[in-house]
PDB file of C-alpha atoms in Angstrom:
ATOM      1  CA  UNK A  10       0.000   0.000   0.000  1.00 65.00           C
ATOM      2  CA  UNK A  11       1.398   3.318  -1.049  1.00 78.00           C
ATOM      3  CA  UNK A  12       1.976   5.424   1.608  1.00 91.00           C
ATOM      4  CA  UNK A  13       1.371   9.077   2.236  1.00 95.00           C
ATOM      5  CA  UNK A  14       2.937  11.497  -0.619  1.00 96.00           C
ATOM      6  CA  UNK A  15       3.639  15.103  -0.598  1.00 97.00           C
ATOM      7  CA  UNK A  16       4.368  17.564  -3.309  1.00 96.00           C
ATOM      8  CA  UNK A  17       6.863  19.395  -4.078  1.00 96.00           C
ATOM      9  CA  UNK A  18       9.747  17.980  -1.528  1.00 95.00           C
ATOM     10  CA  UNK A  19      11.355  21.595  -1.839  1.00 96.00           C
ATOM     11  CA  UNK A  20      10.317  25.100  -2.572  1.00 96.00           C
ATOM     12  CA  UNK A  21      11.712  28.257  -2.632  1.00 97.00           C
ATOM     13  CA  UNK A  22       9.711  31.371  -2.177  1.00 97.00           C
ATOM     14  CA  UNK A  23       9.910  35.328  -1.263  1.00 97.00           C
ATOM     15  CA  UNK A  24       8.470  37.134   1.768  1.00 97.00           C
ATOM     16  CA  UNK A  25       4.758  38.150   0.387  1.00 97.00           C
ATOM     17  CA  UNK A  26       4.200  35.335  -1.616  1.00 97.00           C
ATOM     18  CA  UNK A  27       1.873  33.047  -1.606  1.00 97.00           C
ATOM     19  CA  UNK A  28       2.480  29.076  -1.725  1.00 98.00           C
ATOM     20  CA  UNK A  29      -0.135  26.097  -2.247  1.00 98.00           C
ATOM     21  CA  UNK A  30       1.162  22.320  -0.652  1.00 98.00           C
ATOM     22  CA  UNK A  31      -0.237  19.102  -1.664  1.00 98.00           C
ATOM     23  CA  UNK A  32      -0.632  16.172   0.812  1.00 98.00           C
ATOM     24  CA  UNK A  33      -2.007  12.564  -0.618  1.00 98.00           C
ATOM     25  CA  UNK A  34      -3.141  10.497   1.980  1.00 97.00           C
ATOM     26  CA  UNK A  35      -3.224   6.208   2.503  1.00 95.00           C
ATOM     27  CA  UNK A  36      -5.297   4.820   0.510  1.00 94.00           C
ATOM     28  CA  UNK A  37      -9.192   4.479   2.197  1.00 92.00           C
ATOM     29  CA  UNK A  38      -7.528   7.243   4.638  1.00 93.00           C
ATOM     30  CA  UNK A  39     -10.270   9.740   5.034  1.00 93.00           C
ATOM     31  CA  UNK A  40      -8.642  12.373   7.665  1.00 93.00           C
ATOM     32  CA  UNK A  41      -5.530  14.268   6.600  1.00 96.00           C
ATOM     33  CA  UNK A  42      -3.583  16.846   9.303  1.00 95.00           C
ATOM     34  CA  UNK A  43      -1.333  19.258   8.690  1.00 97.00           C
ATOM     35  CA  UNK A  44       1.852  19.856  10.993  1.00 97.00           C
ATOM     36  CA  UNK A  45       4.650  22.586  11.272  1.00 97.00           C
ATOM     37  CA  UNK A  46       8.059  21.781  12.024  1.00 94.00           C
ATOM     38  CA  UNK A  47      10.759  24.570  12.818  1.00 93.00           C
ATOM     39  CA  UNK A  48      14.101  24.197  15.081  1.00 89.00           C
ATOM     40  CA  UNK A  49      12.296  27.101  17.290  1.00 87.00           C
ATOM     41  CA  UNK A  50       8.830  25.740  18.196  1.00 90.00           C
ATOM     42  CA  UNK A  51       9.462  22.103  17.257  1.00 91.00           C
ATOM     43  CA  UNK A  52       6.142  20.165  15.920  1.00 93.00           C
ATOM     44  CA  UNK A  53       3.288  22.352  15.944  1.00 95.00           C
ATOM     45  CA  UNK A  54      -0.732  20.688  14.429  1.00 94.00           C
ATOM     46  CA  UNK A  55      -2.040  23.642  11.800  1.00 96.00           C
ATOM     47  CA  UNK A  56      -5.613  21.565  11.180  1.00 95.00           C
ATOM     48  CA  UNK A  57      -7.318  18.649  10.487  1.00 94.00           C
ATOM     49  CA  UNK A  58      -9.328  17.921   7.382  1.00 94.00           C
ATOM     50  CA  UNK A  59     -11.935  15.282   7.044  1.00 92.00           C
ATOM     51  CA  UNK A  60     -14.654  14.666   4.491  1.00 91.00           C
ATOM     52  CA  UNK A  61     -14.011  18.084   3.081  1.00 94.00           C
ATOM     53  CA  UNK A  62     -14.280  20.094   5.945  1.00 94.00           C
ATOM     54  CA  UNK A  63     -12.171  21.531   8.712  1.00 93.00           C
ATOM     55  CA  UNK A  64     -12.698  19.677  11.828  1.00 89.00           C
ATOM     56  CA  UNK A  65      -9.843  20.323  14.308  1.00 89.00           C
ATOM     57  CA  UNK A  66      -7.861  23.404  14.400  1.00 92.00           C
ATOM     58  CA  UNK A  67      -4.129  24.275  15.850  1.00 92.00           C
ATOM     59  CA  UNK A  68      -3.359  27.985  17.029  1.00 93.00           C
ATOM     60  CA  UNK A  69      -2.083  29.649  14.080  1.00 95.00           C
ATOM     61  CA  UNK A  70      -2.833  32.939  12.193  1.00 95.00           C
ATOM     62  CA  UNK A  71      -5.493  32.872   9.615  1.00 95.00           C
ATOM     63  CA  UNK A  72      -2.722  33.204   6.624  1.00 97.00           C
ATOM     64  CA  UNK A  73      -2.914  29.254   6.743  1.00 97.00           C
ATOM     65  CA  UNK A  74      -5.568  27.613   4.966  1.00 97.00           C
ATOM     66  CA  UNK A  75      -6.549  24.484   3.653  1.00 97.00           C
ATOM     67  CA  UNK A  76      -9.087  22.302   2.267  1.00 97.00           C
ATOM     68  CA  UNK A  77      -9.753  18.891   0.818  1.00 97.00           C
ATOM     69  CA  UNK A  78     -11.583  17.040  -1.897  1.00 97.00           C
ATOM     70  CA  UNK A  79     -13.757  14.483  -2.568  1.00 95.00           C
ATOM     71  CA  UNK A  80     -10.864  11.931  -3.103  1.00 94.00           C
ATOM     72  CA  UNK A  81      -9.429  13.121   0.495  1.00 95.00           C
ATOM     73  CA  UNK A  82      -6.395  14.741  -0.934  1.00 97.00           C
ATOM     74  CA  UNK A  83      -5.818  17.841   0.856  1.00 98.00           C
ATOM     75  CA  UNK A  84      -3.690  20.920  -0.300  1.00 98.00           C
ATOM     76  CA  UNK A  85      -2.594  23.779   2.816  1.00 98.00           C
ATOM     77  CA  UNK A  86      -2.115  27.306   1.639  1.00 98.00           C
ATOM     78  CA  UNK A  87       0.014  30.317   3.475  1.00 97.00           C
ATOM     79  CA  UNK A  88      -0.484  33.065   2.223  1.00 95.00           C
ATOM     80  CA  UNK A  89       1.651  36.467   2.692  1.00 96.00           C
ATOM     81  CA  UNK A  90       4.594  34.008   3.684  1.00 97.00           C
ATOM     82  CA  UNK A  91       7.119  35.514   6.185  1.00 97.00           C
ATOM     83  CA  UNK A  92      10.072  34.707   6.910  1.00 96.00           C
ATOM     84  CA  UNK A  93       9.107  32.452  10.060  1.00 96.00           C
ATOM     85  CA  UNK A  94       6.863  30.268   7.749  1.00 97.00           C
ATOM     86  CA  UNK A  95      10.227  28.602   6.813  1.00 97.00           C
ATOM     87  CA  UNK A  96       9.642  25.285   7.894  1.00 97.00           C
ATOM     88  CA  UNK A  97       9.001  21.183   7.109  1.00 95.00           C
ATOM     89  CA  UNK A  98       5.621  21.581   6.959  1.00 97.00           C
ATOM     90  CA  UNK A  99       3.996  18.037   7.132  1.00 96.00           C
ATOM     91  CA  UNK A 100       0.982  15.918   6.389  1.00 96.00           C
ATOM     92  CA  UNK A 101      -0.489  12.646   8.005  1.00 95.00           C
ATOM     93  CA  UNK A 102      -3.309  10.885   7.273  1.00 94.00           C
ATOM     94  CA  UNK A 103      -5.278   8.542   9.045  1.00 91.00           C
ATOM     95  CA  UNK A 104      -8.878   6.331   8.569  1.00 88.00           C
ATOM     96  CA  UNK A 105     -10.278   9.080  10.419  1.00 82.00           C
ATOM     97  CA  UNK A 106     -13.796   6.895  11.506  1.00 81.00           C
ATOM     98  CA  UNK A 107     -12.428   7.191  15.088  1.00 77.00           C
ATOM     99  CA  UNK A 108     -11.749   8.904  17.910  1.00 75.00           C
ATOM    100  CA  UNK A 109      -9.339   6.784  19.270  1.00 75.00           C
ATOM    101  CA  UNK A 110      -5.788   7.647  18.354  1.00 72.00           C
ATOM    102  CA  UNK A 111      -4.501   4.417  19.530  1.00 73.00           C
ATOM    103  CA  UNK A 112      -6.623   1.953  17.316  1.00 75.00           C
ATOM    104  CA  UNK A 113      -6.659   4.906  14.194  1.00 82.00           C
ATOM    105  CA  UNK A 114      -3.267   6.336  14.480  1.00 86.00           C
ATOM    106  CA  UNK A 115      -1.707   9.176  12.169  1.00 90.00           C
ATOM    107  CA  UNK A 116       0.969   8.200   9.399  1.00 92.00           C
ATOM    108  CA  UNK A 117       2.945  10.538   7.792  1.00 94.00           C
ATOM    109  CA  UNK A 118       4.421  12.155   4.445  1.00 94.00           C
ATOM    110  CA  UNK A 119       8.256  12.803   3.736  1.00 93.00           C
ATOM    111  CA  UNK A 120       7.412  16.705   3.870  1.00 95.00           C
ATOM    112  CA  UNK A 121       7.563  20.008   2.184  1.00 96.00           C
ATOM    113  CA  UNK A 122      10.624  21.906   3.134  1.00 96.00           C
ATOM    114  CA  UNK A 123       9.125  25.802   2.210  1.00 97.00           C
ATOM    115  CA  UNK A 124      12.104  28.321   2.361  1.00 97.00           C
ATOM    116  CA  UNK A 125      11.112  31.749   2.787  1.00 97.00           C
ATOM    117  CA  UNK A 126      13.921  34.284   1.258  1.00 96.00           C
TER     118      UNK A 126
ATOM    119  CA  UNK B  13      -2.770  21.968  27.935  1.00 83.00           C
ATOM    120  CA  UNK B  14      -0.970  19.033  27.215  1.00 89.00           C
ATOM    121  CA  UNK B  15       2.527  18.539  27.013  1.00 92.00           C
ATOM    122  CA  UNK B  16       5.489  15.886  26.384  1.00 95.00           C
ATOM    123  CA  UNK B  17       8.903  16.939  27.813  1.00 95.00           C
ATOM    124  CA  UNK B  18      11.783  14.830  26.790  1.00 94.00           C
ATOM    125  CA  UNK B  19      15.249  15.010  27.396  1.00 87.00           C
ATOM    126  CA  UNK B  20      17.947  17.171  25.550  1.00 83.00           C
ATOM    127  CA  UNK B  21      19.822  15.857  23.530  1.00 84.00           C
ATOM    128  CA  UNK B  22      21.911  14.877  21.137  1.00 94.00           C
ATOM    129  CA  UNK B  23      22.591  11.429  22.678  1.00 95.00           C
ATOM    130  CA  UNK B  24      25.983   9.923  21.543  1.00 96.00           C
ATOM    131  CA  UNK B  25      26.376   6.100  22.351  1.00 97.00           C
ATOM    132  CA  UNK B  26      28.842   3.552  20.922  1.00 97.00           C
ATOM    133  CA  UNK B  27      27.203   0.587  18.877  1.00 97.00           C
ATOM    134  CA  UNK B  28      25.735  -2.222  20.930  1.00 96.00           C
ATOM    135  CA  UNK B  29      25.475   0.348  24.040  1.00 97.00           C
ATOM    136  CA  UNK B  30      22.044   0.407  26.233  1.00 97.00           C
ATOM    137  CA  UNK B  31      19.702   3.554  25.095  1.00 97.00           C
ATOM    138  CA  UNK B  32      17.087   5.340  27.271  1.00 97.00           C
ATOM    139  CA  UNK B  33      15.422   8.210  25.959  1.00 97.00           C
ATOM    140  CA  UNK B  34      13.435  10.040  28.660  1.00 97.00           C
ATOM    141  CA  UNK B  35       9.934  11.519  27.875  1.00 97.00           C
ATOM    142  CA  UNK B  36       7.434  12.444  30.528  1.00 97.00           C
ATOM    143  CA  UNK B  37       3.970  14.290  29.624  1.00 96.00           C
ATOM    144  CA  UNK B  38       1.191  16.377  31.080  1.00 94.00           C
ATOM    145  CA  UNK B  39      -1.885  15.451  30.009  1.00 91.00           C
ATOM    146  CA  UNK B  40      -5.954  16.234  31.203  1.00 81.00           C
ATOM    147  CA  UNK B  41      -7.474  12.855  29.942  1.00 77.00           C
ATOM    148  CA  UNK B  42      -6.090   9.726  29.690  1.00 84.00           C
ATOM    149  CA  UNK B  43      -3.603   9.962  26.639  1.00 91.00           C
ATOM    150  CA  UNK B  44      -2.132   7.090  24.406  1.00 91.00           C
ATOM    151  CA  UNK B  45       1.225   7.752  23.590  1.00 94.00           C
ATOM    152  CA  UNK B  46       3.633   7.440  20.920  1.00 95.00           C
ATOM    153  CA  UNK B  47       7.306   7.136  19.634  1.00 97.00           C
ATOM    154  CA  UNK B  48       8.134   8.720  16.329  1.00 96.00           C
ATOM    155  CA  UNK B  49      11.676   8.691  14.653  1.00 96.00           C
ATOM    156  CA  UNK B  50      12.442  10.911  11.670  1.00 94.00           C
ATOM    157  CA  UNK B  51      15.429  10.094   9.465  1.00 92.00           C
ATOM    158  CA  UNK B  52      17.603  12.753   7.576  1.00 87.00           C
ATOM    159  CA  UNK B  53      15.544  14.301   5.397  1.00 82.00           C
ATOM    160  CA  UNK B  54      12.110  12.289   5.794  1.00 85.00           C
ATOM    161  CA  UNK B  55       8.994  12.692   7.735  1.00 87.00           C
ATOM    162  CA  UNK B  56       8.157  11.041  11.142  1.00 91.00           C
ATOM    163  CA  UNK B  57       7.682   7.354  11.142  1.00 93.00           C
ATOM    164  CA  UNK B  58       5.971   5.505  13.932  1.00 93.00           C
ATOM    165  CA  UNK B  59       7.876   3.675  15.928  1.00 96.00           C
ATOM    166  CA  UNK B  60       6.179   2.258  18.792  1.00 95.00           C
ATOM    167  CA  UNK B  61       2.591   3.267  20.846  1.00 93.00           C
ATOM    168  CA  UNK B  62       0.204   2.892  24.053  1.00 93.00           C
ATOM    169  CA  UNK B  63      -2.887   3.157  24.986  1.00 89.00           C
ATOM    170  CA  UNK B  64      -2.923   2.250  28.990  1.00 89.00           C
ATOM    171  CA  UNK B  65      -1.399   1.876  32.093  1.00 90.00           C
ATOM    172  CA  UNK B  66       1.275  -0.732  32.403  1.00 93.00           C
ATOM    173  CA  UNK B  67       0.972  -1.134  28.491  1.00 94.00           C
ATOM    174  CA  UNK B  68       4.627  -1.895  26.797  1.00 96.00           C
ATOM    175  CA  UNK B  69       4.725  -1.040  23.397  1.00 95.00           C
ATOM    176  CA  UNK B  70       7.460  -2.598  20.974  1.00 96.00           C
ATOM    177  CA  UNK B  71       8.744  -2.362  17.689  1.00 95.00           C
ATOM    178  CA  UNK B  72      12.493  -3.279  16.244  1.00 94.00           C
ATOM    179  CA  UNK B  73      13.507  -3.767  19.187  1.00 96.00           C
ATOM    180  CA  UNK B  74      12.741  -0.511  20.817  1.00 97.00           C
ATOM    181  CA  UNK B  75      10.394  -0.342  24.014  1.00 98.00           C
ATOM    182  CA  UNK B  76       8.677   2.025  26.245  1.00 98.00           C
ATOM    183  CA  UNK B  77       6.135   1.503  28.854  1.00 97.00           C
ATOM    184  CA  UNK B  78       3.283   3.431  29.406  1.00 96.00           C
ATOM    185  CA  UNK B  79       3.759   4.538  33.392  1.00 95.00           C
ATOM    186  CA  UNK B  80       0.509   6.560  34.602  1.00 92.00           C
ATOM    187  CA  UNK B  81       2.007   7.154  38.808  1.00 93.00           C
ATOM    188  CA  UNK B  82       4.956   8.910  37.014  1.00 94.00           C
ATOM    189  CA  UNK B  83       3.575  10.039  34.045  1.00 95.00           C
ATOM    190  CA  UNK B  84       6.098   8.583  31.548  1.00 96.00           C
ATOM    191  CA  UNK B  85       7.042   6.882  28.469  1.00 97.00           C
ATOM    192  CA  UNK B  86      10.796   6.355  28.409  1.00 98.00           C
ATOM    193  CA  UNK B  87      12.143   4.782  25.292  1.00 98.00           C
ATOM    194  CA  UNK B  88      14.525   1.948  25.402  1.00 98.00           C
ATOM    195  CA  UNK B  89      16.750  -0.626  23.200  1.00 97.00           C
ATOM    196  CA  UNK B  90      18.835  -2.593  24.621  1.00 96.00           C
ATOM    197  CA  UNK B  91      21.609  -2.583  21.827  1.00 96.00           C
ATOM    198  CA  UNK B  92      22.091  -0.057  19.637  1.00 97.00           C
ATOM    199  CA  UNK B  93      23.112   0.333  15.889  1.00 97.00           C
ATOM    200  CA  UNK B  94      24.283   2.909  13.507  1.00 96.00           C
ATOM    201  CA  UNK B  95      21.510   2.881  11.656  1.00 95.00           C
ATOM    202  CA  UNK B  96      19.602   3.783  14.621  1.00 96.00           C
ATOM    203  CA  UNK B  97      21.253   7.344  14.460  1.00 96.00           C
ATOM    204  CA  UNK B  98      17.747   9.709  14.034  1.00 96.00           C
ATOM    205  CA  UNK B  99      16.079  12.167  15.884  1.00 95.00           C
ATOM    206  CA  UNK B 100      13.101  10.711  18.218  1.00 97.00           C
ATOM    207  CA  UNK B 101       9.896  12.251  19.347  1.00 96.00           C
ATOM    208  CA  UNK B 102       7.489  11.140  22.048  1.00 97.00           C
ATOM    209  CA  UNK B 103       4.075  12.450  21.596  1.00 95.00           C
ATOM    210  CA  UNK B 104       0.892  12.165  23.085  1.00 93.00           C
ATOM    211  CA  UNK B 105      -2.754  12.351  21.725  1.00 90.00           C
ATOM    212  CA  UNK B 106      -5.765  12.678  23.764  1.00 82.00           C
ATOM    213  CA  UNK B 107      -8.692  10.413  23.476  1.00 72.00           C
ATOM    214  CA  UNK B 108     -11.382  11.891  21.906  1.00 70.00           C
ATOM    215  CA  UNK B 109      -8.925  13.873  19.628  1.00 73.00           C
ATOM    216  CA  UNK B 110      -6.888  11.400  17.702  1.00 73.00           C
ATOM    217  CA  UNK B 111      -6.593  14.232  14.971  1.00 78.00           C
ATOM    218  CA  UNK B 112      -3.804  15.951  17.175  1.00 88.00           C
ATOM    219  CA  UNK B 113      -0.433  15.131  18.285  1.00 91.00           C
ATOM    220  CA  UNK B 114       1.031  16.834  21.083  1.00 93.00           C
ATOM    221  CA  UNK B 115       5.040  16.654  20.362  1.00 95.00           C
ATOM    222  CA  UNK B 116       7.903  16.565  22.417  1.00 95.00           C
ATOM    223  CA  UNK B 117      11.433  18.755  21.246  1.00 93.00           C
ATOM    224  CA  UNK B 118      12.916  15.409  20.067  1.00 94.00           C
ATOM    225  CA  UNK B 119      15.845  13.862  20.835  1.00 96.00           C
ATOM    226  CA  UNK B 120      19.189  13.434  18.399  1.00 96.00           C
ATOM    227  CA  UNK B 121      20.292   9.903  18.553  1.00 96.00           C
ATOM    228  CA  UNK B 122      24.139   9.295  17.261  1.00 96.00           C
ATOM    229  CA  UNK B 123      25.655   5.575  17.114  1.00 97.00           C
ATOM    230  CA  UNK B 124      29.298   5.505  16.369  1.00 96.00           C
ATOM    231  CA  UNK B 125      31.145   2.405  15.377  1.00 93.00           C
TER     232      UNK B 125
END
């Protein structure tokens, strides 16, 4: 079973800018969550997405965005990037059917590694 | 809120040596918890998990035991390899909200021959 895919790997962008990432989740995985990873704040959850819609929600500024489609792939946007938005910014997906993390536990992409100049 | 606290690293051992990774958490409900490690240059794989009290979770022969009366999940392996060398993460998620992973600062891991 494929696992979970990301596009691009790398990107290179300028302060103001705006930058769309693409996160493909497990096959029959309906849930998809976004994460941040700097060297400052460590592993920070943006949102969840499942069936379409927004369903959990991390504490981050409204320049981050997202959304999902019928075939559960999920894209984040930021929007007005700053130079802190440098980061690994990562997906996981999950079957998403339950609330138990232990029995429906996240898996995740390689990453997006967004460089803000 | 919820939080995982683990300890600094990076962690240098020789090959074969005993690892222990310390990770303690704070936590309102009654949290299963998790061991991610993340290679150069790839996401976070999952390593090892639990769900209860007294619960040992395993994988590749890693282990950690899920301790509620001290609130901890300390990694361990009895002998190490170089291909070990990563950076581990304890995390937590709350029941009821297995959307969101609550990380700890991760720990460098670095096997020398």
């Amino acid at each position: 079973k494929a696992g979970v895919t990301q596009t691009p790997r790398y990107l290179i962008k300028t302060r103001g800018q705006q930058v769309t990432l693409s996160c493909s989740p497990i096959s029959g995985h309906r849930s998809v969550s976004w994460y941040q990873q700097t060297p400052g704040q460590g592993l920070q959850f943006l949102f969840e997405y499942f069936s379409e819609t927004q369903r959990n929600k991390g504490n981050f500024p409204g320049r981050f965005s997202g959304r999902q489609f019928s075939n559960s792939r999920s894209e984040m946007n930021v929007s007005t990037l700053e130079l802190g938005d440098s980061a690994l910014y990562l997906c996981a997906s999950r079957l998403g059917t339950s609330t138990n993390p232990f029995t429906d536990t996240q898996y995740f992409g390689p990453g997006t590694r967004l460089t803000v100049l | 809120g919820d939080s995982v606290t683990q300890m600094e690293g990076p962690v240098t051992l020789s090959e074969e040596a005993f690892l222990t990774i310390n990770c303690t958490y704070t936590a309102t409900g009654y949290p299963s918890l998790f061991w991610y490690v993340q290679y150069p240059g790839e996401g976070l794989q999952l390593l090892l998990k639990a769900t209860k009290a007294d619960d040992k979770g395993s994988n590749k022969g890693f282990e950690a035991t899920y301790r509620k009366e001290t609130t901890s999940f300390h990694l361990e392996k009895g002998s190490v390899q170089v291909s070990d060398s990563a950076v581990y993460f304890c995390a937590l998620s709350d029941a009821g909200t297995a959307s969101k992973l609550t990380f700890g600062t991760g720990t460098r891991l670095q096997v020398t021959l």
